[in-house]
Amino acid sequence: MSKTGIDNIIERKQAEKQLIVSDERYRRTLDNMMEGCQIIGYDWRYMYINDAAANHDRRTKEELLGHTMMEMYPGIDETAMFAKLRHCMEKRIPHRMENLFTFPDGSQGWFEFSIQPVPEGIFILSIDITERKRAEELLRVAEQNFRNSLDSSPLGIRIVTTEGKVLYANQAILDIYGYSSIEELKAMPTKRRYTPESYAEHQEREKRRKLGKPVPSNYEISIVRKDGKIRHLGVFRKEVIWDGKIQFQVIYYDMTEQKHLEQIIFEYEELDRLKSDLLSTVSHELRTPLATIKGYSTMLLDYDRRLKRDEKREHLSSIDRATDRLTELVDHLLDMSRLEAGLLKLERRPTNFSNLLQEVVNDAQLRTYSHKIVLNLRKRLPMVNGDARRIRQVMDNIIDNAIKYSREGTEVVISARRARRELFISVADQGIGIPPEELEMVFDRMYRIEQRLTPQVGGVGLGLAICKGLVEAHGGRIWVESKLGKGSTFYFTFPVDTTAEGQYHGEEV
Amino acid sequence: MAKRCETKTVLIIEDEADIRDFACRVLELEGYCAIQAVDGDKGMRLVRQVRPSLLLLDLRLPGGDGWTVLEQIKSEAGLSAIPVIVFTASARESQRERALSMGAADYLVKPLSAASLKEAVAQVLGQKR
């Protein structure tokens, strides 16, 4: 079925009418829009303008309509914005732009423009973005202030991404690390910026972070500066917004001095504690022989007539032994304090060590029936320029210890040999041994092997500390090797007197 | 070394041989029956076996120190009545207070004369009577 010509005409008229109606509807929509809408003709005259646009232009619709842009805003055709309008007008290409507009009254406003070619010319949609721009500017200034404050902060500050990439580092951090530029700092591998222990902790933190496990936001690290010096830093890490993204702000504060002071305070307290321990031990060790002396002497006085001659003699020898013990204690205390004050004077003379050792071993054997003292000496020993009395004191002390801490019937073996420019002496026992974790403390003053193992052994614990002091005063070394339950071997060395060798000694090793 | 005694028995727990012998001898001369032990464990065994009239106790001892012995005696119903005199080389006031608060009858600091030991023992045993 085909349509008649009249039908066609009616249809067209209806469509035109509808178009007018629809045009009218669109126009009302444009009139009421919040955005500014204007149509500029090819001759740059305002053809349509809504209330919002008139408001943006700071003019009334009546003032603008029918006039050219150049009439309304003299010089506008010189502006960059106008160049875009012209481009759109001539080339029919849409544009979008933001522009700061200065009005004839001198006031300014930021506008976003969307320019679209339309059959009549161009259509300009304008949005007043002055408030947004102001807020952005405030934010920018705030961020700039924030960055300035970071730049001049005495604390080291870095901004890093979650992956650890450094976005920012301030001057203070360069000062802490001793580098002159951030590039130089970045170029140094992370591993070399930490001490080994601190690097291990760093890796552990990174591992936890990658696994999403909680990582403390406040921790301490030890870094190696460019000059190789070690500094201790406190680190505080928190999330911040940086360039619109969540990043980490890491603050570093140097606590090396603080740590140093803490260490000094700790050492002082430790010294204080040691002093008080020493005093209490010394007091106990003094009172014990004094108790023997006081007890037996008063007993001898009070019960004189009731005691037999033999018993009296026995008590008198107890008193005698107790005074020896007191004397030894006083000697030890004096030696220790002289050694610590550096006031101990050695009377050094070229000493024949072979003879000295033989005498020491003979004397030691006289002091004990319960142990065998063995001297294992294959060759003659070189001369040592030393204080024979002090060397003997060291030997006696170590041999007596060996006897004290080993079972009856066992051997204590003393060996000596020369190695290069040192004389090595060892004293080996088959005693209870020293627990590995205590080996290093053996030569500390006041050290005594755990009471549990040797409650019957008395003493203040100064003997080995004095031995160490005396050996070191001779320029030698002293150490111990031990197996728990198997025995200990004490080693010490004395430098060989090479200048004296030819002079005093012919036969050699 | 328990012995049969007609008079009061005093047990001395002390690791230093000279001091142990001294105390024993003085108490024997004073007519007591004195027995001795060298460490805490042996001492406790004798306490249970002999039930002495008095215990003279050193604090720093091998094998269960004097504090442990004092605590055991004072906490055991059958033994708590035995008076304990602490005889020690530690002159610290805090230790004296601790020992007395734990039930020690007296706290004697070394060194001590024969007469002082004799008087202290006589006084504690006299009080008890």
XYZ file of N, CA and C in Angstrom, chain A residues 176-388:
639
model
N 72.710 12.740 57.277
C 72.828 11.571 58.164
C 73.683 10.497 57.504
N 73.430 10.259 56.217
C 74.155 9.205 55.501
C 75.520 9.671 54.985
N 75.698 11.001 54.974
C 76.979 11.539 54.530
C 77.148 11.587 53.015
N 76.038 11.550 52.271
C 76.128 11.653 50.810
C 75.828 13.082 50.380
N 76.307 13.443 49.172
C 76.107 14.817 48.744
C 74.871 14.965 47.849
N 74.387 13.869 47.278
C 73.170 14.008 46.472
C 72.311 12.761 46.620
N 71.044 12.938 46.304
C 70.119 11.808 46.418
C 70.478 10.707 45.415
N 71.022 11.114 44.263
C 71.414 10.140 43.240
C 72.526 9.235 43.791
N 73.458 9.875 44.493
C 74.581 9.134 45.069
C 74.067 8.126 46.115
N 73.105 8.602 46.907
C 72.525 7.741 47.944
C 71.779 6.566 47.304
N 71.014 6.901 46.247
C 70.229 5.865 45.569
C 71.140 4.825 44.915
N 72.308 5.294 44.460
C 73.219 4.412 43.732
C 73.838 3.356 44.647
N 73.835 3.652 45.958
C 74.458 2.711 46.896
C 73.476 1.567 47.188
N 73.893 0.313 46.971
C 72.953 -0.793 47.218
C 72.492 -0.800 48.672
N 71.221 -1.142 48.858
C 70.617 -1.117 50.199
C 71.477 -1.881 51.201
N 71.949 -3.049 50.782
C 72.715 -3.913 51.676
C 73.910 -3.191 52.282
N 74.530 -2.325 51.474
C 75.737 -1.659 51.975
C 75.425 -0.430 52.808
N 74.127 -0.054 52.831
C 73.773 1.091 53.665
C 73.450 0.659 55.095
N 73.330 -0.654 55.318
C 73.013 -1.171 56.653
C 74.221 -1.917 57.220
N 74.264 -2.050 58.560
C 75.185 -3.012 59.159
C 74.582 -4.393 58.876
N 75.401 -5.457 58.871
C 74.867 -6.777 58.519
C 73.661 -7.192 59.368
N 73.721 -6.969 60.684
C 72.618 -7.379 61.559
C 71.364 -6.575 61.214
N 71.579 -5.271 61.033
C 70.449 -4.401 60.763
C 69.848 -4.716 59.390
N 70.706 -5.135 58.445
C 70.213 -5.485 57.104
C 69.327 -6.732 57.176
N 69.738 -7.690 58.020
C 68.940 -8.905 58.191
C 67.555 -8.547 58.726
N 67.517 -7.601 59.675
C 66.231 -7.159 60.231
C 65.400 -6.442 59.162
N 66.114 -5.658 58.332
C 65.456 -4.927 57.247
C 64.781 -5.906 56.288
N 65.522 -6.971 55.943
C 64.974 -7.970 55.017
C 63.760 -8.666 55.610
N 63.851 -8.931 56.909
C 62.744 -9.577 57.599
C 61.494 -8.685 57.542
N 61.707 -7.375 57.766
C 60.579 -6.433 57.709
C 59.972 -6.407 56.321
N 60.868 -6.377 55.299
C 60.384 -6.311 53.919
C 59.590 -7.568 53.571
N 60.096 -8.698 54.067
C 59.424 -9.975 53.804
C 58.009 -9.939 54.394
N 57.930 -9.483 55.627
C 56.627 -9.408 56.295
C 55.698 -8.453 55.555
N 56.289 -7.336 55.099
C 55.485 -6.325 54.424
C 54.889 -6.910 53.140
N 55.724 -7.653 52.407
C 55.265 -8.250 51.142
C 54.166 -9.273 51.385
N 54.280 -9.965 52.522
C 53.271 -10.992 52.834
C 52.025 -10.374 53.463
N 52.073 -9.041 53.643
C 50.923 -8.366 54.220
C 50.802 -8.538 55.719
N 51.896 -8.994 56.333
C 51.881 -9.157 57.791
C 52.158 -7.814 58.450
N 51.707 -7.642 59.695
C 51.948 -6.347 60.346
C 53.442 -6.095 60.574
N 53.842 -4.866 60.284
C 55.235 -4.454 60.475
C 55.194 -3.252 61.409
N 56.040 -3.228 62.428
C 55.985 -2.092 63.344
C 56.278 -0.778 62.599
N 55.596 0.293 63.011
C 55.806 1.560 62.323
C 56.974 2.308 62.941
N 57.455 1.816 64.065
C 58.539 2.489 64.767
C 59.605 1.457 65.100
N 60.802 1.631 64.567
C 61.852 0.659 64.849
C 63.218 1.330 64.766
N 64.271 0.569 65.076
C 65.614 1.145 65.056
C 66.467 0.425 64.021
N 67.347 1.187 63.385
C 68.267 0.578 62.420
C 69.688 1.088 62.684
N 70.666 0.332 62.194
C 72.062 0.786 62.264
C 72.558 0.907 60.835
N 72.991 2.101 60.486
C 73.392 2.339 59.099
C 74.900 2.539 58.992
N 75.402 2.318 57.785
C 76.812 2.598 57.500
C 76.848 3.830 56.627
N 77.474 4.880 57.132
C 77.572 6.117 56.351
C 78.535 5.937 55.188
N 78.556 6.947 54.306
C 79.483 6.908 53.178
C 80.926 6.799 53.687
N 81.203 7.487 54.822
C 82.573 7.451 55.355
C 82.834 6.190 56.188
N 81.854 5.272 56.211
C 82.058 3.994 56.904
C 81.663 4.014 58.365
N 81.332 5.197 58.874
C 80.945 5.278 60.290
C 79.543 4.716 60.474
N 79.328 4.122 61.647
C 78.026 3.524 61.931
C 77.197 4.484 62.781
N 75.939 4.679 62.364
C 75.028 5.525 63.147
C 73.793 4.699 63.480
N 73.204 4.999 64.640
C 71.970 4.317 65.036
C 70.802 5.269 64.844
N 69.814 4.825 64.062
C 68.691 5.698 63.764
C 67.393 5.103 64.278
N 66.523 6.016 64.726
C 65.154 5.613 65.002
C 64.370 5.869 63.724
N 63.440 4.993 63.389
C 62.678 5.142 62.153
C 61.204 5.157 62.485
N 60.496 6.118 61.873
C 59.057 6.188 62.044
C 58.432 6.221 60.657
N 57.528 5.304 60.405
C 56.999 5.129 59.060
C 55.490 5.269 59.102
N 54.935 6.102 58.224
C 53.473 6.207 58.175
C 53.016 6.519 56.760
N 51.747 6.212 56.510
C 51.176 6.471 55.181
C 50.887 7.955 55.033
N 51.174 8.498 53.840
C 50.795 9.877 53.530
C 50.276 9.906 52.094
N 49.569 10.992 51.771
C 49.172 11.203 50.373
C 50.258 12.040 49.726
N 50.809 11.547 48.642
C 51.885 12.256 47.951
C 51.540 12.241 46.476
N 51.415 13.451 45.895
C 50.996 13.562 44.498
C 49.726 12.744 44.252
N 48.826 12.819 45.240
C 47.515 12.200 45.048
C 47.476 10.693 45.290
N 48.624 10.106 45.662
C 48.615 8.656 45.877
C 49.077 8.336 47.299
N 48.676 7.147 47.776
C 49.115 6.736 49.107
C 50.553 6.233 49.016
N 51.437 6.897 49.744
C 52.839 6.477 49.779
C 53.261 6.411 51.243
N 54.510 6.089 51.478
C 55.002 6.047 52.851
C 55.950 7.205 53.124
N 55.695 7.862 54.243
C 56.652 8.852 54.708
C 57.499 8.166 55.775
N 58.799 8.189 55.588
C 59.688 7.525 56.543
C 60.563 8.594 57.190
N 60.456 8.695 58.505
C 61.212 9.714 59.233
C 62.361 9.035 59.974
N 63.557 9.589 59.835
C 64.743 9.027 60.479
C 65.278 10.039 61.482
N 65.479 9.595 62.705
C 66.130 10.489 63.670
C 67.368 9.813 64.224
N 68.444 10.583 64.259
C 69.737 10.045 64.670
C 69.743 9.887 66.185
N 69.910 8.654 66.665
C 69.941 8.445 68.110
C 71.279 7.843 68.545
N 72.315 8.085 67.722
C 73.629 7.537 68.040
C 74.132 8.062 69.386
N 74.008 9.381 69.567
C 74.492 9.980 70.814
C 73.717 9.435 72.001
N 72.403 9.364 71.808
C 71.530 8.851 72.863
C 71.931 7.417 73.227
N 72.162 6.610 72.178
C 72.566 5.215 72.396
C 73.893 5.163 73.152
N 74.790 6.063 72.734
C 76.108 6.107 73.353
C 75.974 6.420 74.845
N 75.137 7.416 75.138
C 74.920 7.788 76.539
C 74.287 6.637 77.308
N 73.307 5.993 76.678
C 72.651 4.860 77.330
C 73.678 3.781 77.666
N 74.597 3.560 76.711
C 75.634 2.540 76.905
C 76.529 2.914 78.086
N 76.896 4.224 78.132
C 77.762 4.680 79.224
C 77.047 4.491 80.562
N 75.761 4.874 80.586
C 74.991 4.729 81.823
C 74.911 3.259 82.222
N 74.669 2.410 81.209
C 74.576 0.977 81.473
C 75.889 0.457 82.067
N 77.001 0.899 81.452
C 78.300 0.434 81.936
C 78.576 0.905 83.361
N 78.173 2.155 83.643
C 78.347 2.668 84.999
C 77.548 1.845 85.995
N 76.312 1.556 85.611
C 75.453 0.780 86.506
C 76.028 -0.616 86.719
N 76.553 -1.162 85.611
C 77.147 -2.492 85.656
C 78.362 -2.467 86.607
N 79.167 -1.407 86.467
C 80.349 -1.250 87.310
C 79.930 -1.147 88.775
N 78.867 -0.379 88.987
C 78.354 -0.181 90.328
C 77.903 -1.513 90.931
N 77.218 -2.289 90.090
C 76.704 -3.576 90.535
C 77.877 -4.523 90.856
N 78.893 -4.498 89.942
C 80.070 -5.326 90.150
C 80.773 -4.957 91.446
N 80.884 -3.641 91.674
C 81.547 -3.158 92.886
C 80.821 -3.669 94.112
N 79.501 -3.566 94.070
C 78.729 -3.968 95.231
C 78.796 -5.491 95.412
N 78.800 -6.226 94.283
C 78.968 -7.679 94.356
C 80.335 -8.029 94.941
N 81.358 -7.293 94.435
C 82.724 -7.556 94.878
C 82.827 -7.324 96.378
N 82.233 -6.200 96.814
C 82.281 -5.849 98.221
C 81.625 -6.942 99.063
N 80.486 -7.409 98.585
C 79.771 -8.406 99.369
C 80.529 -9.739 99.372
N 81.118 -10.098 98.204
C 81.902 -11.337 98.152
C 83.158 -11.208 99.008
N 83.828 -10.051 98.861
C 85.061 -9.847 99.629
C 84.753 -9.905 101.118
N 83.652 -9.272 101.493
C 83.284 -9.259 102.904
C 83.065 -10.699 103.390
N 82.380 -11.491 102.566
C 82.135 -12.888 102.930
C 83.447 -13.655 103.030
N 84.323 -13.443 102.029
C 85.594 -14.169 101.988
C 86.541 -13.745 103.102
N 86.399 -12.487 103.564
C 87.220 -12.030 104.690
C 86.696 -12.621 106.002
N 85.374 -12.646 106.115
C 84.784 -13.091 107.371
C 85.010 -14.579 107.646
N 85.114 -15.371 106.575
C 85.243 -16.805 106.791
C 86.566 -17.171 107.480
N 87.742 -16.760 106.956
C 88.966 -17.053 107.722
C 89.015 -16.318 109.055
N 88.402 -15.115 109.085
C 88.381 -14.385 110.358
C 87.599 -15.179 111.401
N 86.541 -15.856 110.964
C 85.738 -16.661 111.893
C 86.593 -17.765 112.489
N 87.471 -18.372 111.651
C 88.363 -19.416 112.152
C 89.337 -18.838 113.175
N 89.925 -17.692 112.816
C 90.919 -17.082 113.711
C 90.272 -16.676 115.036
N 89.140 -15.961 114.909
C 88.458 -15.481 116.123
C 87.965 -16.664 116.970
N 87.382 -17.622 116.304
C 86.812 -18.772 117.008
C 87.872 -19.543 117.768
N 88.921 -19.953 117.079
C 89.944 -20.785 117.735
C 90.757 -20.001 118.747
N 91.045 -18.725 118.448
C 91.850 -17.990 119.433
C 91.050 -17.779 120.720
N 89.752 -17.479 120.596
C 88.965 -17.312 121.834
C 88.795 -18.654 122.542
N 88.692 -19.707 121.726
C 88.567 -21.034 122.352
C 89.832 -21.365 123.143
N 90.978 -21.067 122.532
C 92.248 -21.344 123.213
C 92.360 -20.528 124.500
N 91.886 -19.284 124.457
C 91.950 -18.438 125.652
C 90.976 -18.930 126.730
N 89.732 -19.202 126.301
C 88.679 -19.525 127.277
C 88.835 -20.915 127.888
N 89.284 -21.864 127.069
C 89.287 -23.248 127.555
C 90.708 -23.801 127.701
N 91.654 -22.914 127.837
C 93.074 -23.272 127.845
C 93.369 -24.545 128.642
N 92.854 -24.572 129.894
C 93.252 -25.679 130.770
C 92.562 -26.987 130.430
N 91.469 -26.885 129.694
C 90.729 -28.116 129.379
C 91.175 -28.754 128.058
N 92.047 -28.042 127.337
C 92.472 -28.568 126.029
C 93.814 -29.259 126.141
N 93.940 -30.354 125.429
C 95.216 -31.073 125.422
C 96.184 -30.339 124.502
N 97.468 -30.614 124.685
C 98.538 -29.978 123.925
C 98.363 -30.202 122.412
N 98.061 -31.431 122.016
C 97.906 -31.750 120.591
C 96.745 -30.988 119.956
N 95.651 -30.931 120.705
C 94.484 -30.224 120.178
C 94.793 -28.749 120.011
N 95.504 -28.183 120.976
C 95.882 -26.768 120.879
C 96.690 -26.509 119.619
N 97.648 -27.412 119.363
C 98.493 -27.267 118.172
C 97.647 -27.317 116.892
N 96.668 -28.212 116.911
C 95.771 -28.339 115.758
C 95.017 -27.026 115.508
N 94.498 -26.451 116.596
C 93.756 -25.195 116.459
C 94.665 -24.068 115.999
N 95.900 -24.070 116.523
C 96.844 -23.016 116.109
C 97.168 -23.135 114.623
N 97.271 -24.369 114.111
C 97.555 -24.467 112.669
C 96.333 -24.078 111.848
N 95.114 -24.293 112.371
C 93.926 -23.770 111.680
C 94.005 -22.252 111.570
N 94.412 -21.619 112.680
C 94.553 -20.156 112.691
C 95.607 -19.737 111.662
N 96.700 -20.481 111.636
C 97.787 -20.182 110.706
C 97.294 -20.244 109.255
N 96.552 -21.321 108.920
C 96.032 -21.469 107.556
C 95.070 -20.329 107.209
N 94.253 -19.964 108.186
C 93.283 -18.895 107.947
C 93.986 -17.563 107.671
N 95.094 -17.320 108.370
C 95.808 -16.055 108.112
C 96.433 -16.077 106.720
N 96.918 -17.273 106.290
C 97.441 -17.378 104.924
C 96.354 -17.047 103.911
N 95.182 -17.569 104.177
C 94.066 -17.339 103.257
C 93.716 -15.846 103.203
N 93.743 -15.214 104.370
C 93.474 -13.772 104.419
C 94.538 -13.002 103.654
N 95.793 -13.391 103.868
C 96.900 -12.701 103.201
C 96.757 -12.805 101.684
N 96.427 -14.021 101.239
C 96.281 -14.222 99.799
C 95.164 -13.350 99.236
N 94.075 -13.277 99.985
C 92.953 -12.464 99.537
C 93.351 -10.996 99.426
N 94.037 -10.517 100.446
C 94.477 -9.115 100.437
C 95.445 -8.879 99.270
N 96.356 -9.833 99.040
C 97.291 -9.713 97.908
C 96.540 -9.630 96.586
N 95.554 -10.507 96.439
C 94.762 -10.501 95.211
C 94.065 -9.172 94.997
N 93.472 -8.674 96.057
C 92.757 -7.401 95.933
C 93.713 -6.282 95.536
N 94.893 -6.288 96.155
C 95.879 -5.248 95.844
C 96.360 -5.379 94.396
N 96.683 -6.622 93.987
C 97.125 -6.849 92.605
C 96.088 -6.368 91.614
N 94.844 -6.746 91.894
C 93.761 -6.388 90.970
C 93.630 -4.882 90.857
N 93.651 -4.201 91.988
C 93.451 -2.753 91.919
C 94.655 -2.083 91.270
N 95.872 -2.640 91.488
C 97.060 -2.078 90.825
C 96.986 -2.303 89.314
N 96.583 -3.519 88.927
C 96.471 -3.821 87.497
C 95.451 -2.900 86.834
N 94.320 -2.724 87.502
C 93.267 -1.890 86.915
C 93.692 -0.448 86.812
N 94.490 0.004 87.779
C 94.938 1.396 87.750
C 96.214 1.545 86.926
N 96.727 0.427 86.399
C 97.958 0.477 85.608
C 99.174 0.776 86.463
N 99.097 0.456 87.741
C 100.193 0.807 88.655
C 101.083 -0.387 89.005
N 100.758 -1.571 88.432
C 101.552 -2.741 88.781
C 102.889 -2.692 88.047
N 103.951 -2.741 88.789
C 105.284 -2.657 88.168
C 105.897 -4.055 88.075
N 106.336 -4.395 86.873
C 107.013 -5.677 86.691
C 108.504 -5.471 86.878
N 109.125 -6.417 87.542
C 110.594 -6.355 87.640
C 111.145 -7.352 86.639
N 111.353 -6.898 85.427
C 111.709 -7.817 84.346
C 113.204 -8.080 84.297
N 113.482 -9.344 84.170
C 114.872 -9.769 83.975
C 114.864 -10.926 82.997
N 115.941 -11.134 82.251
C 116.004 -12.318 81.392
C 115.858 -13.549 82.279
N 114.830 -14.355 81.952
C 114.489 -15.471 82.827
C 114.607 -16.791 82.085
N 115.250 -17.733 82.693
C 115.374 -19.062 82.122
C 114.084 -19.829 82.401
N 113.305 -20.026 81.356
C 111.973 -20.573 81.545
C 111.974 -22.068 81.886
N 112.949 -22.770 81.341
C 113.014 -24.207 81.629
C 113.176 -24.429 83.129
N 114.087 -23.697 83.725
C 114.312 -23.829 85.170
C 113.088 -23.389 85.953
N 112.509 -22.266 85.501
C 111.347 -21.717 86.200
C 110.207 -22.743 86.236
N 109.925 -23.354 85.066
C 108.829 -24.326 84.999
C 109.095 -25.519 85.916
N 110.339 -25.987 85.914
C 110.685 -27.131 86.755
C 110.421 -26.817 88.221
N 110.800 -25.618 88.638
C 110.583 -25.219 90.034
C 109.098 -25.128 90.358
N 108.360 -24.514 89.418
C 106.916 -24.341 89.623
C 106.249 -25.707 89.791
N 106.625 -26.654 88.930
C 106.004 -27.981 88.973
C 106.376 -28.709 90.269
N 107.648 -28.618 90.661
C 108.079 -29.252 91.913
C 107.296 -28.709 93.103
N 107.169 -27.368 93.151
C 106.446 -26.742 94.266
C 104.980 -27.153 94.271
N 104.401 -27.185 93.062
C 102.972 -27.538 92.979
C 102.756 -28.962 93.482
N 103.694 -29.853 93.124
C 103.556 -31.246 93.568
C 103.650 -31.334 95.090
N 104.431 -30.422 95.687
C 104.541 -30.405 97.150
C 103.236 -29.965 97.804
N 102.453 -29.131 97.074
C 101.199 -28.618 97.648
C 100.068 -29.642 97.562
N 100.202 -30.647 96.704
C 99.096 -31.606 96.566
C 99.584 -33.051 96.594
N 98.831 -33.887 97.329
C 99.108 -35.328 97.281
C 98.116 -35.998 96.341
N 97.011 -35.301 96.110
C 95.876 -35.932 95.435
C 96.016 -35.950 93.909
N 96.824 -35.085 93.337
C 96.966 -35.009 91.884
C 98.422 -35.147 91.487
N 98.621 -35.647 90.260
C 99.982 -35.745 89.752
C 100.243 -34.559 88.822
N 101.323 -33.840 89.093
C 101.671 -32.689 88.253
C 102.792 -33.147 87.302
N 102.511 -33.057 86.006
C 103.449 -33.578 85.011
C 103.997 -32.434 84.174
N 105.300 -32.405 84.006
C 105.899 -31.393 83.129
C 106.316 -32.070 81.823
N 105.779 -31.573 80.748
C 106.022 -32.165 79.441
C 106.875 -31.182 78.634
N 108.189 -31.397 78.694
C 109.107 -30.416 78.116
C 110.117 -31.161 77.263
N 110.056 -31.000 75.939
C 110.944 -31.779 75.080
C 112.259 -31.083 74.847
N 112.189 -29.756 74.717
C 113.417 -29.024 74.398
C 113.628 -27.923 75.410
N 114.839 -27.446 75.430
C 115.132 -26.291 76.285
C 114.351 -25.089 75.761
N 113.938 -24.244 76.666
C 113.125 -23.101 76.249
C 113.985 -21.855 76.156
N 113.586 -20.911 75.315
C 114.361 -19.676 75.198
C 114.175 -18.784 76.429
N 114.974 -17.764 76.497
C 114.876 -16.809 77.606
C 113.659 -15.901 77.398
N 113.055 -15.542 78.508
C 111.958 -14.579 78.445
C 112.327 -13.436 79.365
N 112.119 -12.223 78.843
C 112.403 -11.062 79.680
C 111.156 -10.781 80.518
N 111.132 -11.363 81.710
C 109.907 -11.247 82.507
C 110.173 -11.137 83.986
N 109.090 -10.926 84.715
C 109.152 -10.846 86.166
C 108.883 -12.267 86.700
N 109.964 -12.953 87.080
C 109.862 -14.369 87.444
C 108.833 -14.596 88.552
